[in-house]
Amino acid sequence: MKTSIKYLLVITTVIAMAFLLKSCKTKNAAQAISGDAAQEVYVAPGKYDEFYNFVSGGFNGQMGVYGLPSGRLLRIIPVFTQSAESGYGFNENTSPMLNTSHGFVPWDDLHHTELSQTNGEIDGRWVFGNGNNTPRIARINLATFRTDEIIEIPNSAGNHSSPFITENTEYVIAGTRFSIPMGKERDVPINTYKKNFHGTVSFISVDQTNGRMKIAFQLLLPGVNFDLSHAGKGPSHGWFFFSCYNTEQANTLLEVNASQKDKDFIMAVNWKKAEEYLKAGKGRVEKVQYAHNVYSDETHMATSTIENEVTVLDPTGLEGIVYFIPCPKSPHGCDVDPTGEYIVGSGKLAAVIPVFSFTKMMDAIAKKDFIGNYDSIPVLKYESVLYGEVKKPGLGPLHTEFDGKGNAYTSFFVSSEIVKWNIKDLTVLDRAPTYYSIGHLCIPGGDSRKPNPKYVIAYNKITKDRYLPTGPELAQSAQLYDISGDKMRLILDFPTVGEPHYAQAVAADVISKNSVKFFKIEENKNPFVAKGEKEARVERKGNRIDVYATAIRSHFVPDNIEGVRLGDEVYFHVTNLEQDWDVPHGFAIKGANTAEILIMPGETQTLKFVPDQVGIVPFYCTDFCSALHQEMQGYMRVSPAGSTLPISFSTGQQAPPLNP
Amino acid sequence: MKKYLLAISVLAFAFSCSNDSQNSNADQNESGDTYQPENKTTDHPELNDEAENKRGIGKFTHVDLPATLDVPLATAGKTVFELKCYSCHKLTDERLVGPGWKGVTTRRAPEWIMNFATNTDEMLNKDAAAQAMLETCLIRMPNQNLNDDDARKVLEFMRQNDGVK
């Protein structure tokens, strides 16, 4: 007996030491890197990366574009937040992009990126992003890497389970995080949540020829929080799945109060059925207000239109549109595997990963295998829909991506790891520590029908000791793992900006071949274009001054302007006459309360300037364009209000007309 | 033969920015394609004696020029000029950012002009005469993405500017 106790002690000690060692290991990243990692991520000077990685910027409101495997930052695309660098959201051309029903809202929180697909494969046309705070969906044109369109979502608050798409980009989805009172009765006590609050998910149709978005319909839903979503694919095409939490319908201290129930829901939406009801006239047109903003590469200007109507479908009484599937403990991720058969829910607080079967769900629906209703929506029986559970996968499962070889990769926030598991037999195959507290993860094409499973990238929430300290605020830490073998291998850390949430990646040639190099000046339809220096001029209309300026290496026309007075508003319309790749010009003027503008070749951009002091105001090109870039400058003379000096302008004249 | 002569004469002056441009050639031969203005090849009296018969680098190896001016073509060329060239080139012999165009068609081969207009970067990187010009002007001529038709139109406009009737 004594010996066996001793024996037990020894075993316990060994196990404890093993754990200690393991925990040491996860705290010391250097040991996790194998010797040839540098070679694997090294992209030689002049060589291109193999993948584009579109990374949400989170609270910076932008989208970052990185090259993989190098982790090099290639571009930050301004989307929901002003960018003083290019003038996006500051200049006359792009400010309408940030218009909303609340007026000009120059910031948002971009959480998820989603690349457009055709037949379930990434097609390289567009990437979508969601504005979380003031609900909006943006479409970025991947020929220009610019935001082409932003549509505001009415009847929504906290636009989180967005902007996921169907497998032919028929729809892009926007779901509410916050339920709110809608319709006429909005001034209600907060604690009447259960009675008065509702959620919506919006199906936004996408015009396949030009990408133009339109809210096709909204589903009116019980007041809960909708978190993430993914479309069905293959056999489940026609369905959309959303994770829901706070089915407790709490309106305060959700940290505790929304974690009471053992199970919340995955919501399954049959959108083809919804289309039928819509066709049959079952939709209800509601008066709302939301902005729809579109940028044109022909006029180089954005227009903002306030739309007034949205069609709402109330699934109460419309059988077959919406079902709830119970899902353990506040599900977050809601991911559909490449075959379209398996739906993975990730309960943030759950000790298992439930995997649901689309086939079983359809059977259960056919057999009306319901355990009851939730706000009149049928709730399916958990066991009837469940394919199986991954037992003890880790702590705090969040999101799952797929490799197309039958495996899933799930991120675990609490235990800081990626866990690879087999979908069929639900066994854990491998674990890799992340540094630290991973949120989203990404495999190129990892939510499509055709993943390209060379890498998985972790986007971590905590950075701590990964890079040289930069004060209290640190770069975010992303990590690249090679997944071409059986085991995941960490091969690179790379810093990202903002706070990335979801990201997507795609083989570079899907996108690079379509990249626009310059805008054809002959096709420039901007109303203020100067097609050649002969058209450069300055015009006064009342107190509005329009400067039709041209820029080419390395001078502006005009570069001497006189006759402007205090009280005038000056619009600099600068046309870049260059017709070559990578020759933007910049324009900045002293004392401007806005930003600079960058003007791409063949483009016209407009900066409004209101002079506030009498004197000579210099302006110059900010983008190093040639050996004589430093010479690319001009002067504007500002005279006192009431001055009778006429407008005059020139370039290349040493002696402008004498003043009266 | 006349075309040939024209071709020969176009080279030396056309994109010459200043008189001392030839002096700077000595130390510019990165491409190995040395430009040697003193190595005169002209045996035609109407060609400028600085000229060489160089066609430049690009797809144009032979450009047929009519004996008289194609007026509609030249007019179309003026439109292209005003949009894409006028910012840097005057029609006189005055240098602005690039050289003035007066006399360009007697200084450069028509092929050279067409090649420079349509294959700008390769010409600037490899053609000795173009490189010599760059040494003086120090601004790379922007590739203005003229298509072949545009380039031909501009050439006709240059001929008009040089007095071809």
PDB file of C-alpha atoms in Angstrom, chain B:
ATOM      1  CA  MET B   1      15.249  57.152 -99.385  1.00  0.00           C
ATOM      2  CA  LYS B   2      13.801  60.437 -98.334  1.00  0.00           C
ATOM      3  CA  LYS B   3      12.198  58.742 -95.360  1.00  0.00           C
ATOM      4  CA  TYR B   4      15.499  57.298 -94.495  1.00  0.00           C
ATOM      5  CA  LEU B   5      17.081  60.686 -94.554  1.00  0.00           C
ATOM      6  CA  LEU B   6      14.402  62.130 -92.409  1.00  0.00           C
ATOM      7  CA  ALA B   7      14.923  59.316 -90.024  1.00  0.00           C
ATOM      8  CA  ILE B   8      18.566  60.015 -89.738  1.00  0.00           C
ATOM      9  CA  SER B   9      18.157  63.656 -89.086  1.00  0.00           C
ATOM     10  CA  VAL B  10      15.737  63.348 -86.235  1.00  0.00           C
ATOM     11  CA  LEU B  11      18.113  62.118 -83.609  1.00  0.00           C
ATOM     12  CA  ALA B  12      20.472  64.599 -82.195  1.00  0.00           C
ATOM     13  CA  PHE B  13      18.441  67.733 -81.704  1.00  0.00           C
ATOM     14  CA  ALA B  14      14.945  66.659 -81.074  1.00  0.00           C
ATOM     15  CA  PHE B  15      15.140  65.803 -77.437  1.00  0.00           C
ATOM     16  CA  SER B  16      18.261  67.759 -76.827  1.00  0.00           C
ATOM     17  CA  CYS B  17      17.693  69.966 -73.857  1.00  0.00           C
ATOM     18  CA  SER B  18      20.644  72.249 -74.222  1.00  0.00           C
ATOM     19  CA  ASN B  19      23.770  72.768 -76.192  1.00  0.00           C
ATOM     20  CA  ASP B  20      26.031  71.114 -73.700  1.00  0.00           C
ATOM     21  CA  SER B  21      24.017  67.931 -73.668  1.00  0.00           C
ATOM     22  CA  GLN B  22      26.608  66.129 -75.716  1.00  0.00           C
ATOM     23  CA  ASN B  23      29.328  66.837 -73.193  1.00  0.00           C
ATOM     24  CA  SER B  24      27.612  64.854 -70.536  1.00  0.00           C
ATOM     25  CA  ASN B  25      27.471  61.697 -72.547  1.00  0.00           C
ATOM     26  CA  ALA B  26      30.872  60.459 -71.598  1.00  0.00           C
ATOM     27  CA  ASP B  27      29.927  59.201 -68.197  1.00  0.00           C
ATOM     28  CA  GLN B  28      26.475  57.852 -68.791  1.00  0.00           C
ATOM     29  CA  ASN B  29      26.898  54.434 -70.374  1.00  0.00           C
ATOM     30  CA  GLU B  30      25.206  52.200 -67.895  1.00  0.00           C
ATOM     31  CA  SER B  31      23.465  50.318 -70.641  1.00  0.00           C
ATOM     32  CA  GLY B  32      26.661  49.802 -72.583  1.00  0.00           C
ATOM     33  CA  ASP B  33      24.870  51.169 -75.574  1.00  0.00           C
ATOM     34  CA  THR B  34      27.101  54.164 -75.972  1.00  0.00           C
ATOM     35  CA  TYR B  35      25.822  57.229 -77.660  1.00  0.00           C
ATOM     36  CA  GLN B  36      28.559  58.847 -79.682  1.00  0.00           C
ATOM     37  CA  PRO B  37      27.390  61.990 -81.329  1.00  0.00           C
ATOM     38  CA  GLU B  38      30.800  62.655 -82.837  1.00  0.00           C
ATOM     39  CA  ASN B  39      30.555  59.406 -84.744  1.00  0.00           C
ATOM     40  CA  LYS B  40      28.593  60.942 -87.592  1.00  0.00           C
ATOM     41  CA  THR B  41      27.052  58.597 -90.074  1.00  0.00           C
ATOM     42  CA  THR B  42      25.198  61.019 -92.226  1.00  0.00           C
ATOM     43  CA  ASP B  43      25.946  61.084 -95.885  1.00  0.00           C
ATOM     44  CA  HIS B  44      22.924  63.168 -96.779  1.00  0.00           C
ATOM     45  CA  PRO B  45      23.317  66.899 -96.990  1.00  0.00           C
ATOM     46  CA  GLU B  46      19.771  67.707 -95.714  1.00  0.00           C
ATOM     47  CA  LEU B  47      20.293  65.914 -92.458  1.00  0.00           C
ATOM     48  CA  ASN B  48      21.515  67.727 -89.484  1.00  0.00           C
ATOM     49  CA  ASP B  49      25.146  66.841 -89.064  1.00  0.00           C
ATOM     50  CA  GLU B  50      24.609  65.853 -85.398  1.00  0.00           C
ATOM     51  CA  ALA B  51      22.118  63.241 -86.467  1.00  0.00           C
ATOM     52  CA  GLU B  52      22.402  59.535 -86.539  1.00  0.00           C
ATOM     53  CA  ASN B  53      20.131  57.106 -88.182  1.00  0.00           C
ATOM     54  CA  LYS B  54      18.809  55.510 -85.056  1.00  0.00           C
ATOM     55  CA  ARG B  55      15.398  54.019 -84.817  1.00  0.00           C
ATOM     56  CA  GLY B  56      15.470  53.561 -81.079  1.00  0.00           C
ATOM     57  CA  ILE B  57      14.158  50.519 -79.270  1.00  0.00           C
ATOM     58  CA  GLY B  58      10.629  49.324 -79.762  1.00  0.00           C
ATOM     59  CA  LYS B  59       8.212  47.870 -82.211  1.00  0.00           C
ATOM     60  CA  PHE B  60       8.639  50.546 -84.868  1.00  0.00           C
ATOM     61  CA  THR B  61      11.344  49.578 -87.322  1.00  0.00           C
ATOM     62  CA  HIS B  62       9.912  51.330 -90.314  1.00  0.00           C
ATOM     63  CA  VAL B  63       7.461  54.232 -90.447  1.00  0.00           C
ATOM     64  CA  ASP B  64       6.111  55.364 -93.776  1.00  0.00           C
ATOM     65  CA  LEU B  65       5.703  59.099 -93.971  1.00  0.00           C
ATOM     66  CA  PRO B  66       3.664  60.703 -96.740  1.00  0.00           C
ATOM     67  CA  ALA B  67       5.417  63.361 -98.811  1.00  0.00           C
ATOM     68  CA  THR B  68       2.771  65.896 -97.850  1.00  0.00           C
ATOM     69  CA  LEU B  69       1.066  66.520 -94.557  1.00  0.00           C
ATOM     70  CA  ASP B  70      -1.943  64.425 -93.535  1.00  0.00           C
ATOM     71  CA  VAL B  71      -3.894  67.345 -92.138  1.00  0.00           C
ATOM     72  CA  PRO B  72      -6.664  65.441 -90.277  1.00  0.00           C
ATOM     73  CA  LEU B  73      -4.025  63.231 -88.697  1.00  0.00           C
ATOM     74  CA  ALA B  74      -2.028  66.245 -87.599  1.00  0.00           C
ATOM     75  CA  THR B  75      -5.145  67.884 -86.173  1.00  0.00           C
ATOM     76  CA  ALA B  76      -5.894  64.737 -84.193  1.00  0.00           C
ATOM     77  CA  GLY B  77      -2.279  64.807 -83.054  1.00  0.00           C
ATOM     78  CA  LYS B  78      -2.723  68.318 -81.725  1.00  0.00           C
ATOM     79  CA  THR B  79      -5.518  67.057 -79.439  1.00  0.00           C
ATOM     80  CA  VAL B  80      -3.299  64.328 -78.035  1.00  0.00           C
ATOM     81  CA  PHE B  81      -0.479  66.837 -77.653  1.00  0.00           C
ATOM     82  CA  GLU B  82      -2.608  69.240 -75.657  1.00  0.00           C
ATOM     83  CA  LEU B  83      -3.774  66.487 -73.306  1.00  0.00           C
ATOM     84  CA  LYS B  84      -0.616  64.511 -72.797  1.00  0.00           C
ATOM     85  CA  CYS B  85       2.483  66.403 -74.010  1.00  0.00           C
ATOM     86  CA  TYR B  86       1.896  70.116 -73.766  1.00  0.00           C
ATOM     87  CA  SER B  87       2.665  70.268 -70.046  1.00  0.00           C
ATOM     88  CA  CYS B  88       6.340  69.694 -70.755  1.00  0.00           C
ATOM     89  CA  HIS B  89       7.000  70.466 -74.421  1.00  0.00           C
ATOM     90  CA  LYS B  90       6.668  73.793 -76.198  1.00  0.00           C
ATOM     91  CA  LEU B  91       6.272  74.046 -79.940  1.00  0.00           C
ATOM     92  CA  THR B  92       9.172  76.442 -80.221  1.00  0.00           C
ATOM     93  CA  ASP B  93      12.766  75.481 -79.584  1.00  0.00           C
ATOM     94  CA  GLU B  94      12.467  76.599 -75.963  1.00  0.00           C
ATOM     95  CA  ARG B  95      13.085  73.908 -73.397  1.00  0.00           C
ATOM     96  CA  LEU B  96      10.481  73.615 -70.693  1.00  0.00           C
ATOM     97  CA  VAL B  97      10.644  70.349 -68.739  1.00  0.00           C
ATOM     98  CA  GLY B  98      11.499  68.555 -71.944  1.00  0.00           C
ATOM     99  CA  PRO B  99      12.954  70.024 -75.115  1.00  0.00           C
ATOM    100  CA  GLY B 100      10.917  72.216 -77.449  1.00  0.00           C
ATOM    101  CA  TRP B 101       9.574  70.421 -80.468  1.00  0.00           C
ATOM    102  CA  LYS B 102      10.711  72.831 -83.163  1.00  0.00           C
ATOM    103  CA  GLY B 103      12.779  70.800 -85.604  1.00  0.00           C
ATOM    104  CA  VAL B 104      12.257  67.485 -83.831  1.00  0.00           C
ATOM    105  CA  THR B 105      11.334  65.678 -87.032  1.00  0.00           C
ATOM    106  CA  THR B 106      14.590  66.715 -88.619  1.00  0.00           C
ATOM    107  CA  ARG B 107      16.584  65.643 -85.587  1.00  0.00           C
ATOM    108  CA  ARG B 108      15.073  62.222 -84.850  1.00  0.00           C
ATOM    109  CA  ALA B 109      13.989  59.313 -86.966  1.00  0.00           C
ATOM    110  CA  PRO B 110      10.222  58.892 -87.082  1.00  0.00           C
ATOM    111  CA  GLU B 111      10.720  55.379 -85.728  1.00  0.00           C
ATOM    112  CA  TRP B 112      12.705  56.797 -82.822  1.00  0.00           C
ATOM    113  CA  ILE B 113       9.937  59.268 -82.006  1.00  0.00           C
ATOM    114  CA  MET B 114       7.259  56.595 -82.193  1.00  0.00           C
ATOM    115  CA  ASN B 115       9.313  54.204 -80.101  1.00  0.00           C
ATOM    116  CA  PHE B 116      10.036  56.833 -77.482  1.00  0.00           C
ATOM    117  CA  ALA B 117       6.379  57.796 -77.270  1.00  0.00           C
ATOM    118  CA  THR B 118       5.136  54.221 -76.926  1.00  0.00           C
ATOM    119  CA  ASN B 119       8.033  52.441 -75.253  1.00  0.00           C
ATOM    120  CA  THR B 120       9.184  55.223 -72.994  1.00  0.00           C
ATOM    121  CA  ASP B 121      10.681  53.315 -70.120  1.00  0.00           C
ATOM    122  CA  GLU B 122      12.716  50.875 -72.143  1.00  0.00           C
ATOM    123  CA  MET B 123      13.994  53.721 -74.299  1.00  0.00           C
ATOM    124  CA  LEU B 124      15.023  55.687 -71.210  1.00  0.00           C
ATOM    125  CA  ASN B 125      16.699  52.622 -69.778  1.00  0.00           C
ATOM    126  CA  LYS B 126      18.523  51.442 -72.888  1.00  0.00           C
ATOM    127  CA  ASP B 127      18.578  53.901 -75.767  1.00  0.00           C
ATOM    128  CA  ALA B 128      21.735  55.942 -75.684  1.00  0.00           C
ATOM    129  CA  ALA B 129      20.210  59.070 -77.166  1.00  0.00           C
ATOM    130  CA  ALA B 130      17.265  58.988 -74.787  1.00  0.00           C
ATOM    131  CA  GLN B 131      19.636  58.470 -71.895  1.00  0.00           C
ATOM    132  CA  ALA B 132      21.722  61.377 -72.980  1.00  0.00           C
ATOM    133  CA  MET B 133      18.610  63.522 -72.904  1.00  0.00           C
ATOM    134  CA  LEU B 134      17.726  62.286 -69.445  1.00  0.00           C
ATOM    135  CA  GLU B 135      21.149  63.308 -68.200  1.00  0.00           C
ATOM    136  CA  THR B 136      20.404  66.866 -69.146  1.00  0.00           C
ATOM    137  CA  CYS B 137      16.711  67.102 -68.399  1.00  0.00           C
ATOM    138  CA  LEU B 138      16.863  64.945 -65.247  1.00  0.00           C
ATOM    139  CA  ILE B 139      13.158  64.283 -65.481  1.00  0.00           C
ATOM    140  CA  ARG B 140      12.275  60.934 -66.967  1.00  0.00           C
ATOM    141  CA  MET B 141       9.795  61.533 -69.721  1.00  0.00           C
ATOM    142  CA  PRO B 142       6.534  60.199 -68.269  1.00  0.00           C
ATOM    143  CA  ASN B 143       5.136  57.192 -69.986  1.00  0.00           C
ATOM    144  CA  GLN B 144       1.881  58.790 -71.083  1.00  0.00           C
ATOM    145  CA  ASN B 145       0.534  55.498 -72.408  1.00  0.00           C
ATOM    146  CA  LEU B 146       0.065  56.653 -75.960  1.00  0.00           C
ATOM    147  CA  ASN B 147      -1.194  53.872 -78.153  1.00  0.00           C
ATOM    148  CA  ASP B 148       0.308  53.390 -81.618  1.00  0.00           C
ATOM    149  CA  ASP B 149      -2.332  55.535 -83.306  1.00  0.00           C
ATOM    150  CA  ASP B 150      -1.845  58.345 -80.830  1.00  0.00           C
ATOM    151  CA  ALA B 151       1.896  58.269 -81.379  1.00  0.00           C
ATOM    152  CA  ARG B 152       1.454  58.441 -85.122  1.00  0.00           C
ATOM    153  CA  LYS B 153      -0.936  61.358 -84.777  1.00  0.00           C
ATOM    154  CA  VAL B 154       1.523  63.219 -82.607  1.00  0.00           C
ATOM    155  CA  LEU B 155       4.297  62.567 -85.112  1.00  0.00           C
ATOM    156  CA  GLU B 156       2.178  64.096 -87.864  1.00  0.00           C
ATOM    157  CA  PHE B 157       1.496  67.085 -85.661  1.00  0.00           C
ATOM    158  CA  MET B 158       5.245  67.414 -85.094  1.00  0.00           C
ATOM    159  CA  ARG B 159       5.739  67.402 -88.873  1.00  0.00           C
ATOM    160  CA  GLN B 160       3.157  70.127 -89.231  1.00  0.00           C
ATOM    161  CA  ASN B 161       4.932  72.096 -86.543  1.00  0.00           C
ATOM    162  CA  ASP B 162       8.134  71.677 -88.527  1.00  0.00           C
ATOM    163  CA  GLY B 163       6.556  73.164 -91.635  1.00  0.00           C
ATOM    164  CA  VAL B 164       5.594  70.114 -93.662  1.00  0.00           C
ATOM    165  CA  LYS B 165       2.714  71.103 -95.907  1.00  0.00           C
TER     166      LYS B 165
END
